mmCIF file of N, CA and C in Angstrom:
data_model
loop_
_atom_site.group_PDB
_atom_site.id
_atom_site.type_symbol
_atom_site.label_atom_id
_atom_site.label_comp_id
_atom_site.label_asym_id
_atom_site.label_seq_id
_atom_site.Cartn_x
_atom_site.Cartn_y
_atom_site.Cartn_z
ATOM 1 N N GLN A 28 115.032 -105.290 17.467
ATOM 2 C CA GLN A 28 115.171 -104.746 16.126
ATOM 3 C C GLN A 28 115.475 -103.257 16.202
ATOM 4 N N VAL A 29 116.117 -102.733 15.170
ATOM 5 C CA VAL A 29 116.475 -101.318 15.111
ATOM 6 C C VAL A 29 115.829 -100.706 13.874
ATOM 7 N N GLN A 30 115.290 -99.517 14.048
ATOM 8 C CA GLN A 30 114.690 -98.802 12.922
ATOM 9 C C GLN A 30 115.237 -97.386 12.847
ATOM 10 N N LEU A 31 115.434 -96.918 11.618
ATOM 11 C CA LEU A 31 115.740 -95.511 11.360
ATOM 12 C C LEU A 31 114.597 -94.958 10.530
ATOM 13 N N VAL A 32 114.013 -93.872 10.991
ATOM 14 C CA VAL A 32 112.879 -93.288 10.283
ATOM 15 C C VAL A 32 113.196 -91.839 9.957
ATOM 16 N N GLU A 33 113.208 -91.539 8.659
ATOM 17 C CA GLU A 33 113.438 -90.174 8.213
ATOM 18 C C GLU A 33 112.117 -89.422 8.080
ATOM 19 N N SER A 34 112.193 -88.116 8.223
ATOM 20 C CA SER A 34 111.027 -87.262 8.003
ATOM 21 C C SER A 34 111.503 -85.885 7.571
ATOM 22 N N GLY A 35 110.576 -85.108 7.034
ATOM 23 C CA GLY A 35 110.887 -83.734 6.673
ATOM 24 C C GLY A 35 111.009 -83.466 5.199
ATOM 25 N N GLY A 36 111.025 -84.508 4.371
ATOM 26 C CA GLY A 36 111.100 -84.293 2.934
ATOM 27 C C GLY A 36 109.846 -83.606 2.417
ATOM 28 N N ASP A 37 110.027 -82.817 1.361
ATOM 29 C CA ASP A 37 108.886 -82.048 0.851
ATOM 30 C C ASP A 37 109.233 -81.473 -0.514
ATOM 31 N N LEU A 38 108.263 -80.825 -1.116
ATOM 32 C CA LEU A 38 108.467 -80.044 -2.323
ATOM 33 C C LEU A 38 108.782 -78.619 -1.895
ATOM 34 N N VAL A 39 109.881 -78.067 -2.387
ATOM 35 C CA VAL A 39 110.297 -76.721 -1.991
ATOM 36 C C VAL A 39 110.782 -75.967 -3.221
ATOM 37 N N GLN A 40 110.620 -74.667 -3.195
ATOM 38 C CA GLN A 40 111.069 -73.844 -4.316
ATOM 39 C C GLN A 40 112.574 -73.625 -4.268
ATOM 40 N N PRO A 41 113.194 -73.389 -5.416
ATOM 41 C CA PRO A 41 114.630 -73.069 -5.427
ATOM 42 C C PRO A 41 114.930 -71.906 -4.493
ATOM 43 N N GLY A 42 116.013 -72.046 -3.753
ATOM 44 C CA GLY A 42 116.385 -71.036 -2.774
ATOM 45 C C GLY A 42 115.804 -71.279 -1.391
ATOM 46 N N GLY A 43 114.913 -72.238 -1.295
ATOM 47 C CA GLY A 43 114.263 -72.520 -0.030
ATOM 48 C C GLY A 43 115.091 -73.408 0.884
ATOM 49 N N SER A 44 114.501 -73.738 2.024
ATOM 50 C CA SER A 44 115.175 -74.540 3.046
ATOM 51 C C SER A 44 114.273 -75.672 3.514
ATOM 52 N N LEU A 45 114.908 -76.725 3.973
ATOM 53 C CA LEU A 45 114.217 -77.854 4.598
ATOM 54 C C LEU A 45 115.088 -78.392 5.707
ATOM 55 N N ARG A 46 114.437 -79.001 6.681
ATOM 56 C CA ARG A 46 115.157 -79.679 7.757
ATOM 57 C C ARG A 46 114.680 -81.114 7.816
ATOM 58 N N LEU A 47 115.605 -82.034 7.589
ATOM 59 C CA LEU A 47 115.292 -83.452 7.671
ATOM 60 C C LEU A 47 115.650 -83.975 9.061
ATOM 61 N N SER A 48 114.889 -84.973 9.499
ATOM 62 C CA SER A 48 115.170 -85.633 10.772
ATOM 63 C C SER A 48 115.280 -87.130 10.544
ATOM 64 N N CYS A 49 116.093 -87.755 11.371
ATOM 65 C CA CYS A 49 116.259 -89.215 11.336
ATOM 66 C C CYS A 49 116.284 -89.705 12.772
ATOM 67 N N LYS A 50 115.285 -90.466 13.145
ATOM 68 C CA LYS A 50 115.195 -90.952 14.518
ATOM 69 C C LYS A 50 115.406 -92.459 14.552
ATOM 70 N N ALA A 51 116.282 -92.886 15.445
ATOM 71 C CA ALA A 51 116.539 -94.302 15.654
ATOM 72 C C ALA A 51 115.695 -94.808 16.809
ATOM 73 N N SER A 52 115.149 -96.000 16.640
ATOM 74 C CA SER A 52 114.365 -96.614 17.710
ATOM 75 C C SER A 52 114.661 -98.095 17.742
ATOM 76 N N GLY A 53 114.288 -98.722 18.863
ATOM 77 C CA GLY A 53 114.515 -100.151 19.009
ATOM 78 C C GLY A 53 115.463 -100.451 20.140
ATOM 79 N N SER A 54 116.064 -101.620 20.090
ATOM 80 C CA SER A 54 116.937 -102.081 21.152
ATOM 81 C C SER A 54 118.399 -101.915 20.755
ATOM 82 N N PHE A 55 119.087 -101.005 21.416
ATOM 83 C CA PHE A 55 120.508 -100.794 21.159
ATOM 84 C C PHE A 55 121.117 -100.054 22.335
ATOM 85 N N VAL A 56 122.453 -100.022 22.383
ATOM 86 C CA VAL A 56 123.129 -99.377 23.507
ATOM 87 C C VAL A 56 123.863 -98.104 23.112
ATOM 88 N N LYS A 57 124.164 -97.988 21.799
ATOM 89 C CA LYS A 57 124.951 -96.821 21.405
ATOM 90 C C LYS A 57 124.827 -96.586 19.906
ATOM 91 N N ILE A 58 124.712 -95.311 19.538
ATOM 92 C CA ILE A 58 124.742 -94.946 18.136
ATOM 93 C C ILE A 58 126.053 -94.219 17.871
ATOM 94 N N ASN A 59 126.841 -94.737 16.985
ATOM 95 C CA ASN A 59 128.113 -94.097 16.642
ATOM 96 C C ASN A 59 127.881 -93.097 15.511
ATOM 97 N N THR A 60 128.608 -93.212 14.425
ATOM 98 C CA THR A 60 128.477 -92.228 13.355
ATOM 99 C C THR A 60 127.107 -92.314 12.677
ATOM 100 N N MET A 61 126.529 -91.145 12.415
ATOM 101 C CA MET A 61 125.279 -91.044 11.663
ATOM 102 C C MET A 61 125.564 -90.285 10.363
ATOM 103 N N ARG A 62 124.885 -90.668 9.318
ATOM 104 C CA ARG A 62 125.163 -90.086 7.995
ATOM 105 C C ARG A 62 123.870 -89.811 7.241
ATOM 106 N N TRP A 63 123.960 -88.900 6.316
ATOM 107 C CA TRP A 63 122.904 -88.673 5.336
ATOM 108 C C TRP A 63 123.483 -88.940 3.947
ATOM 109 N N TYR A 64 122.750 -89.738 3.192
ATOM 110 C CA TYR A 64 123.054 -89.997 1.794
ATOM 111 C C TYR A 64 121.894 -89.464 0.954
ATOM 112 N N ARG A 65 122.117 -89.329 -0.331
ATOM 113 C CA ARG A 65 121.025 -89.007 -1.245
ATOM 114 C C ARG A 65 121.225 -89.739 -2.567
ATOM 115 N N GLN A 66 120.111 -89.983 -3.234
ATOM 116 C CA GLN A 66 120.155 -90.647 -4.520
ATOM 117 C C GLN A 66 119.161 -89.962 -5.452
ATOM 118 N N ALA A 67 119.696 -89.339 -6.482
ATOM 119 C CA ALA A 67 118.869 -88.695 -7.490
ATOM 120 C C ALA A 67 118.524 -89.710 -8.575
ATOM 121 N N PRO A 68 117.450 -89.474 -9.310
ATOM 122 C CA PRO A 68 117.057 -90.408 -10.377
ATOM 123 C C PRO A 68 118.185 -90.639 -11.371
ATOM 124 N N GLY A 69 118.501 -91.905 -11.613
ATOM 125 C CA GLY A 69 119.531 -92.241 -12.580
ATOM 126 C C GLY A 69 120.950 -92.069 -12.093
ATOM 127 N N LYS A 70 121.116 -91.739 -10.822
ATOM 128 C CA LYS A 70 122.466 -91.520 -10.279
ATOM 129 C C LYS A 70 122.732 -92.455 -9.125
ATOM 130 N N GLU A 71 124.002 -92.591 -8.788
ATOM 131 C CA GLU A 71 124.385 -93.429 -7.663
ATOM 132 C C GLU A 71 124.116 -92.699 -6.341
ATOM 133 N N ARG A 72 123.941 -93.484 -5.316
ATOM 134 C CA ARG A 72 123.760 -92.908 -3.986
ATOM 135 C C ARG A 72 125.076 -92.243 -3.563
ATOM 136 N N GLU A 73 124.976 -91.042 -3.004
ATOM 137 C CA GLU A 73 126.177 -90.329 -2.601
ATOM 138 C C GLU A 73 126.072 -89.867 -1.150
ATOM 139 N N LEU A 74 127.219 -89.822 -0.494
ATOM 140 C CA LEU A 74 127.288 -89.350 0.889
ATOM 141 C C LEU A 74 127.186 -87.831 0.908
ATOM 142 N N VAL A 75 126.276 -87.337 1.712
ATOM 143 C CA VAL A 75 126.064 -85.898 1.816
ATOM 144 C C VAL A 75 126.766 -85.327 3.043
ATOM 145 N N ALA A 76 126.603 -85.999 4.181
ATOM 146 C CA ALA A 76 127.185 -85.480 5.414
ATOM 147 C C ALA A 76 127.245 -86.595 6.443
ATOM 148 N N SER A 77 128.171 -86.445 7.376
ATOM 149 C CA SER A 77 128.300 -87.407 8.460
ATOM 150 C C SER A 77 128.627 -86.672 9.741
ATOM 151 N N ILE A 78 128.305 -87.324 10.867
ATOM 152 C CA ILE A 78 128.605 -86.738 12.162
ATOM 153 C C ILE A 78 128.893 -87.854 13.154
ATOM 154 N N THR A 79 130.006 -87.724 13.872
ATOM 155 C CA THR A 79 130.356 -88.724 14.875
ATOM 156 C C THR A 79 129.561 -88.490 16.148
ATOM 157 N N ARG A 80 129.695 -89.413 17.071
ATOM 158 C CA ARG A 80 128.949 -89.301 18.306
ATOM 159 C C ARG A 80 129.346 -88.042 19.090
ATOM 160 N N ASP A 81 130.607 -87.657 18.990
ATOM 161 C CA ASP A 81 131.047 -86.479 19.733
ATOM 162 C C ASP A 81 130.836 -85.183 18.945
ATOM 163 N N GLY A 82 130.189 -85.281 17.776
ATOM 164 C CA GLY A 82 129.800 -84.083 17.052
ATOM 165 C C GLY A 82 130.718 -83.630 15.939
ATOM 166 N N THR A 83 131.746 -84.401 15.643
ATOM 167 C CA THR A 83 132.615 -84.035 14.527
ATOM 168 C C THR A 83 131.874 -84.275 13.222
ATOM 169 N N ASP A 84 131.744 -83.224 12.411
ATOM 170 C CA ASP A 84 130.926 -83.345 11.209
ATOM 171 C C ASP A 84 131.752 -83.146 9.949
ATOM 172 N N ASN A 85 131.249 -83.723 8.874
ATOM 173 C CA ASN A 85 131.830 -83.539 7.547
ATOM 174 C C ASN A 85 130.695 -83.417 6.547
ATOM 175 N N GLU A 86 130.835 -82.512 5.604
ATOM 176 C CA GLU A 86 129.839 -82.348 4.551
ATOM 177 C C GLU A 86 130.537 -82.476 3.188
ATOM 178 N N ALA A 87 129.805 -82.997 2.216
ATOM 179 C CA ALA A 87 130.330 -83.116 0.858
ATOM 180 C C ALA A 87 130.597 -81.724 0.281
ATOM 181 N N VAL A 88 131.549 -81.660 -0.611
ATOM 182 C CA VAL A 88 131.913 -80.383 -1.218
ATOM 183 C C VAL A 88 130.702 -79.732 -1.894
ATOM 184 N N SER A 89 129.866 -80.558 -2.494
ATOM 185 C CA SER A 89 128.717 -80.035 -3.248
ATOM 186 C C SER A 89 127.688 -79.341 -2.366
ATOM 187 N N VAL A 90 127.726 -79.606 -1.061
ATOM 188 C CA VAL A 90 126.717 -79.010 -0.176
ATOM 189 C C VAL A 90 127.341 -78.160 0.924
ATOM 190 N N LYS A 91 128.651 -78.114 0.968
ATOM 191 C CA LYS A 91 129.333 -77.400 2.048
ATOM 192 C C LYS A 91 128.930 -75.918 2.037
ATOM 193 N N GLY A 92 128.581 -75.445 3.225
ATOM 194 C CA GLY A 92 128.137 -74.058 3.359
ATOM 195 C C GLY A 92 126.641 -73.887 3.165
ATOM 196 N N ARG A 93 125.970 -74.915 2.654
ATOM 197 C CA ARG A 93 124.511 -74.863 2.487
ATOM 198 C C ARG A 93 123.806 -75.865 3.386
ATOM 199 N N PHE A 94 124.389 -77.042 3.569
ATOM 200 C CA PHE A 94 123.805 -78.101 4.376
ATOM 201 C C PHE A 94 124.591 -78.242 5.670
ATOM 202 N N PHE A 95 123.869 -78.516 6.749
ATOM 203 C CA PHE A 95 124.506 -78.646 8.057
ATOM 204 C C PHE A 95 123.902 -79.848 8.777
ATOM 205 N N ILE A 96 124.769 -80.725 9.256
ATOM 206 C CA ILE A 96 124.321 -81.917 9.972
ATOM 207 C C ILE A 96 124.491 -81.692 11.461
ATOM 208 N N ALA A 97 123.551 -82.209 12.217
ATOM 209 C CA ALA A 97 123.611 -82.113 13.673
ATOM 210 C C ALA A 97 122.953 -83.360 14.254
ATOM 211 N N ARG A 98 123.096 -83.558 15.558
ATOM 212 C CA ARG A 98 122.466 -84.701 16.202
ATOM 213 C C ARG A 98 122.122 -84.365 17.642
ATOM 214 N N ASP A 99 121.166 -85.104 18.137
ATOM 215 C CA ASP A 99 120.757 -85.023 19.540
ATOM 216 C C ASP A 99 120.888 -86.436 20.092
ATOM 217 N N ASN A 100 121.939 -86.696 20.831
ATOM 218 C CA ASN A 100 122.185 -88.056 21.320
ATOM 219 C C ASN A 100 121.104 -88.504 22.302
ATOM 220 N N ALA A 101 120.582 -87.602 23.060
ATOM 221 C CA ALA A 101 119.543 -87.960 24.025
ATOM 222 C C ALA A 101 118.265 -88.419 23.327
ATOM 223 N N GLU A 102 118.022 -87.879 22.138
ATOM 224 C CA GLU A 102 116.822 -88.230 21.379
ATOM 225 C C GLU A 102 117.112 -89.235 20.260
ATOM 226 N N ASN A 103 118.363 -89.690 20.164
ATOM 227 C CA ASN A 103 118.750 -90.662 19.129
ATOM 228 C C ASN A 103 118.356 -90.173 17.734
ATOM 229 N N THR A 104 118.593 -88.909 17.506
ATOM 230 C CA THR A 104 118.126 -88.280 16.274
ATOM 231 C C THR A 104 119.242 -87.485 15.602
ATOM 232 N N ALA A 105 119.280 -87.570 14.279
ATOM 233 C CA ALA A 105 120.166 -86.738 13.483
ATOM 234 C C ALA A 105 119.318 -85.812 12.628
ATOM 235 N N PHE A 106 119.900 -84.669 12.289
ATOM 236 C CA PHE A 106 119.196 -83.673 11.504
ATOM 237 C C PHE A 106 120.064 -83.260 10.316
ATOM 238 N N LEU A 107 119.404 -82.835 9.267
ATOM 239 C CA LEU A 107 120.112 -82.242 8.138
ATOM 240 C C LEU A 107 119.380 -80.956 7.770
ATOM 241 N N GLN A 108 120.010 -79.831 8.080
ATOM 242 C CA GLN A 108 119.466 -78.531 7.706
ATOM 243 C C GLN A 108 119.959 -78.204 6.314
ATOM 244 N N MET A 109 119.039 -78.002 5.394
ATOM 245 C CA MET A 109 119.393 -77.763 3.997
ATOM 246 C C MET A 109 118.913 -76.378 3.600
ATOM 247 N N ASN A 110 119.847 -75.520 3.213
ATOM 248 C CA ASN A 110 119.540 -74.151 2.829
ATOM 249 C C ASN A 110 119.899 -73.905 1.368
ATOM 250 N N THR A 111 119.346 -72.847 0.822
ATOM 251 C CA THR A 111 119.639 -72.444 -0.564
ATOM 252 C C THR A 111 119.547 -73.651 -1.505
ATOM 253 N N LEU A 112 118.434 -74.339 -1.419
ATOM 254 C CA LEU A 112 118.255 -75.544 -2.230
ATOM 255 C C LEU A 112 118.134 -75.204 -3.704
ATOM 256 N N ASN A 113 118.629 -76.102 -4.537
ATOM 257 C CA ASN A 113 118.487 -75.953 -5.979
ATOM 258 C C ASN A 113 118.033 -77.278 -6.586
ATOM 259 N N ALA A 114 117.746 -77.264 -7.862
ATOM 260 C CA ALA A 114 117.169 -78.447 -8.514
ATOM 261 C C ALA A 114 118.087 -79.665 -8.411
ATOM 262 N N GLU A 115 119.384 -79.428 -8.371
ATOM 263 C CA GLU A 115 120.342 -80.539 -8.274
ATOM 264 C C GLU A 115 120.287 -81.240 -6.916
ATOM 265 N N ASP A 116 119.611 -80.649 -5.961
ATOM 266 C CA ASP A 116 119.463 -81.283 -4.644
ATOM 267 C C ASP A 116 118.264 -82.223 -4.606
ATOM 268 N N THR A 117 117.486 -82.261 -5.664
ATOM 269 C CA THR A 117 116.341 -83.168 -5.724
ATOM 270 C C THR A 117 116.814 -84.610 -5.672
ATOM 271 N N ALA A 118 116.301 -85.353 -4.713
ATOM 272 C CA ALA A 118 116.739 -86.732 -4.507
ATOM 273 C C ALA A 118 115.934 -87.348 -3.371
ATOM 274 N N VAL A 119 116.092 -88.657 -3.226
ATOM 275 C CA VAL A 119 115.634 -89.314 -2.010
ATOM 276 C C VAL A 119 116.800 -89.265 -1.021
ATOM 277 N N TYR A 120 116.527 -88.794 0.165
ATOM 278 C CA TYR A 120 117.556 -88.659 1.199
ATOM 279 C C TYR A 120 117.411 -89.791 2.201
ATOM 280 N N TYR A 121 118.516 -90.472 2.439
ATOM 281 C CA TYR A 121 118.536 -91.632 3.329
ATOM 282 C C TYR A 121 119.413 -91.358 4.550
ATOM 283 N N CYS A 122 118.949 -91.852 5.656
ATOM 284 C CA CYS A 122 119.728 -91.806 6.886
ATOM 285 C C CYS A 122 120.428 -93.157 7.057
ATOM 286 N N ASN A 123 121.603 -93.105 7.641
ATOM 287 C CA ASN A 123 122.445 -94.292 7.836
ATOM 288 C C ASN A 123 123.140 -94.107 9.175
ATOM 289 N N ALA A 124 123.241 -95.183 9.948
ATOM 290 C CA ALA A 124 123.891 -95.048 11.255
ATOM 291 C C ALA A 124 124.583 -96.339 11.640
ATOM 292 N N ASP A 125 125.714 -96.191 12.320
ATOM 293 C CA ASP A 125 126.431 -97.332 12.883
ATOM 294 C C ASP A 125 125.948 -97.517 14.307
ATOM 295 N N ILE A 126 125.254 -98.619 14.552
ATOM 296 C CA ILE A 126 124.573 -98.818 15.831
ATOM 297 C C ILE A 126 125.080 -100.074 16.514
ATOM 298 N N GLN A 127 125.396 -99.901 17.789
ATOM 299 C CA GLN A 127 125.866 -101.013 18.615
ATOM 300 C C GLN A 127 124.697 -101.529 19.438
ATOM 301 N N ARG A 128 124.335 -102.762 19.214
ATOM 302 C CA ARG A 128 123.145 -103.291 19.883
ATOM 303 C C ARG A 128 123.463 -103.877 21.247
ATOM 304 N N ILE A 129 124.679 -104.397 21.405
ATOM 305 C CA ILE A 129 125.055 -105.058 22.649
ATOM 306 C C ILE A 129 126.445 -104.562 23.037
ATOM 307 N N TRP A 130 126.635 -104.296 24.321
ATOM 308 C CA TRP A 130 127.959 -103.875 24.786
ATOM 309 C C TRP A 130 128.987 -104.946 24.458
ATOM 310 N N GLY A 131 130.134 -104.501 23.945
ATOM 311 C CA GLY A 131 131.221 -105.420 23.618
ATOM 312 C C GLY A 131 131.150 -105.989 22.226
ATOM 313 N N ARG A 132 130.033 -105.750 21.547
ATOM 314 C CA ARG A 132 129.903 -106.232 20.175
ATOM 315 C C ARG A 132 130.172 -105.088 19.188
ATOM 316 N N ASP A 133 130.522 -105.445 17.955
ATOM 317 C CA ASP A 133 130.761 -104.427 16.930
ATOM 318 C C ASP A 133 129.463 -103.743 16.517
ATOM 319 N N SER A 134 129.601 -102.518 16.023
ATOM 320 C CA SER A 134 128.457 -101.809 15.462
ATOM 321 C C SER A 134 128.072 -102.424 14.121
ATOM 322 N N ARG A 135 126.827 -102.212 13.773
ATOM 323 C CA ARG A 135 126.334 -102.620 12.468
ATOM 324 C C ARG A 135 125.681 -101.405 11.826
ATOM 325 N N THR A 136 125.749 -101.324 10.507
ATOM 326 C CA THR A 136 125.183 -100.175 9.805
ATOM 327 C C THR A 136 123.735 -100.433 9.414
ATOM 328 N N TYR A 137 122.883 -99.483 9.774
ATOM 329 C CA TYR A 137 121.461 -99.565 9.459
ATOM 330 C C TYR A 137 121.082 -98.413 8.529
ATOM 331 N N TRP A 138 120.037 -98.647 7.741
ATOM 332 C CA TRP A 138 119.530 -97.644 6.804
ATOM 333 C C TRP A 138 118.056 -97.356 7.072
ATOM 334 N N GLY A 139 117.679 -96.121 6.813
ATOM 335 C CA GLY A 139 116.269 -95.772 6.807
ATOM 336 C C GLY A 139 115.678 -95.998 5.430
ATOM 337 N N GLN A 140 114.365 -95.734 5.319
ATOM 338 C CA GLN A 140 113.656 -95.972 4.064
ATOM 339 C C GLN A 140 113.750 -94.800 3.102
ATOM 340 N N GLY A 141 114.151 -93.655 3.590
ATOM 341 C CA GLY A 141 114.321 -92.501 2.709
ATOM 342 C C GLY A 141 113.168 -91.528 2.771
ATOM 343 N N THR A 142 113.459 -90.276 2.449
ATOM 344 C CA THR A 142 112.443 -89.242 2.368
ATOM 345 C C THR A 142 112.726 -88.405 1.120
ATOM 346 N N GLN A 143 111.672 -88.100 0.373
ATOM 347 C CA GLN A 143 111.828 -87.424 -0.909
ATOM 348 C C GLN A 143 111.946 -85.913 -0.719
ATOM 349 N N VAL A 144 112.965 -85.358 -1.350
ATOM 350 C CA VAL A 144 113.134 -83.899 -1.407
ATOM 351 C C VAL A 144 113.072 -83.492 -2.878
ATOM 352 N N THR A 145 112.147 -82.622 -3.194
ATOM 353 C CA THR A 145 112.010 -82.141 -4.563
ATOM 354 C C THR A 145 112.126 -80.623 -4.566
ATOM 355 N N VAL A 146 113.046 -80.130 -5.369
ATOM 356 C CA VAL A 146 113.254 -78.685 -5.477
ATOM 357 C C VAL A 146 112.791 -78.258 -6.863
ATOM 358 N N SER A 147 111.709 -77.504 -6.886
ATOM 359 C CA SER A 147 111.118 -77.112 -8.167
ATOM 360 C C SER A 147 110.227 -75.901 -7.982
ATOM 361 N N SER A 148 110.170 -75.083 -9.007
ATOM 362 C CA SER A 148 109.274 -73.932 -8.971
ATOM 363 C C SER A 148 107.931 -74.290 -9.606
#
């Protein structure tokens, strides 16, 4: 089985920073693209940032220059550094990854359970 576990969500004041982590565990041979999504109350889930195995990253326009995605392949972990947070960033943040469990087989997409980020004074 494969698990993605997010951590780092918290209550933070506007202008503050948080660092989220997403660690993959279980039986697999390779993690390809890793992503962070978020879902605010009453809104659809949206892609925030993605990073390929070789480190090519993309961030949504709404967070570009404030949020930065990174990964540690040796630790099977992705990170989301979030700076200059504002109330519109309040959401549950989910980790998503394309994981190959067996050599020669296609990757499958897995999701974490989410971590709450609340930006409020």
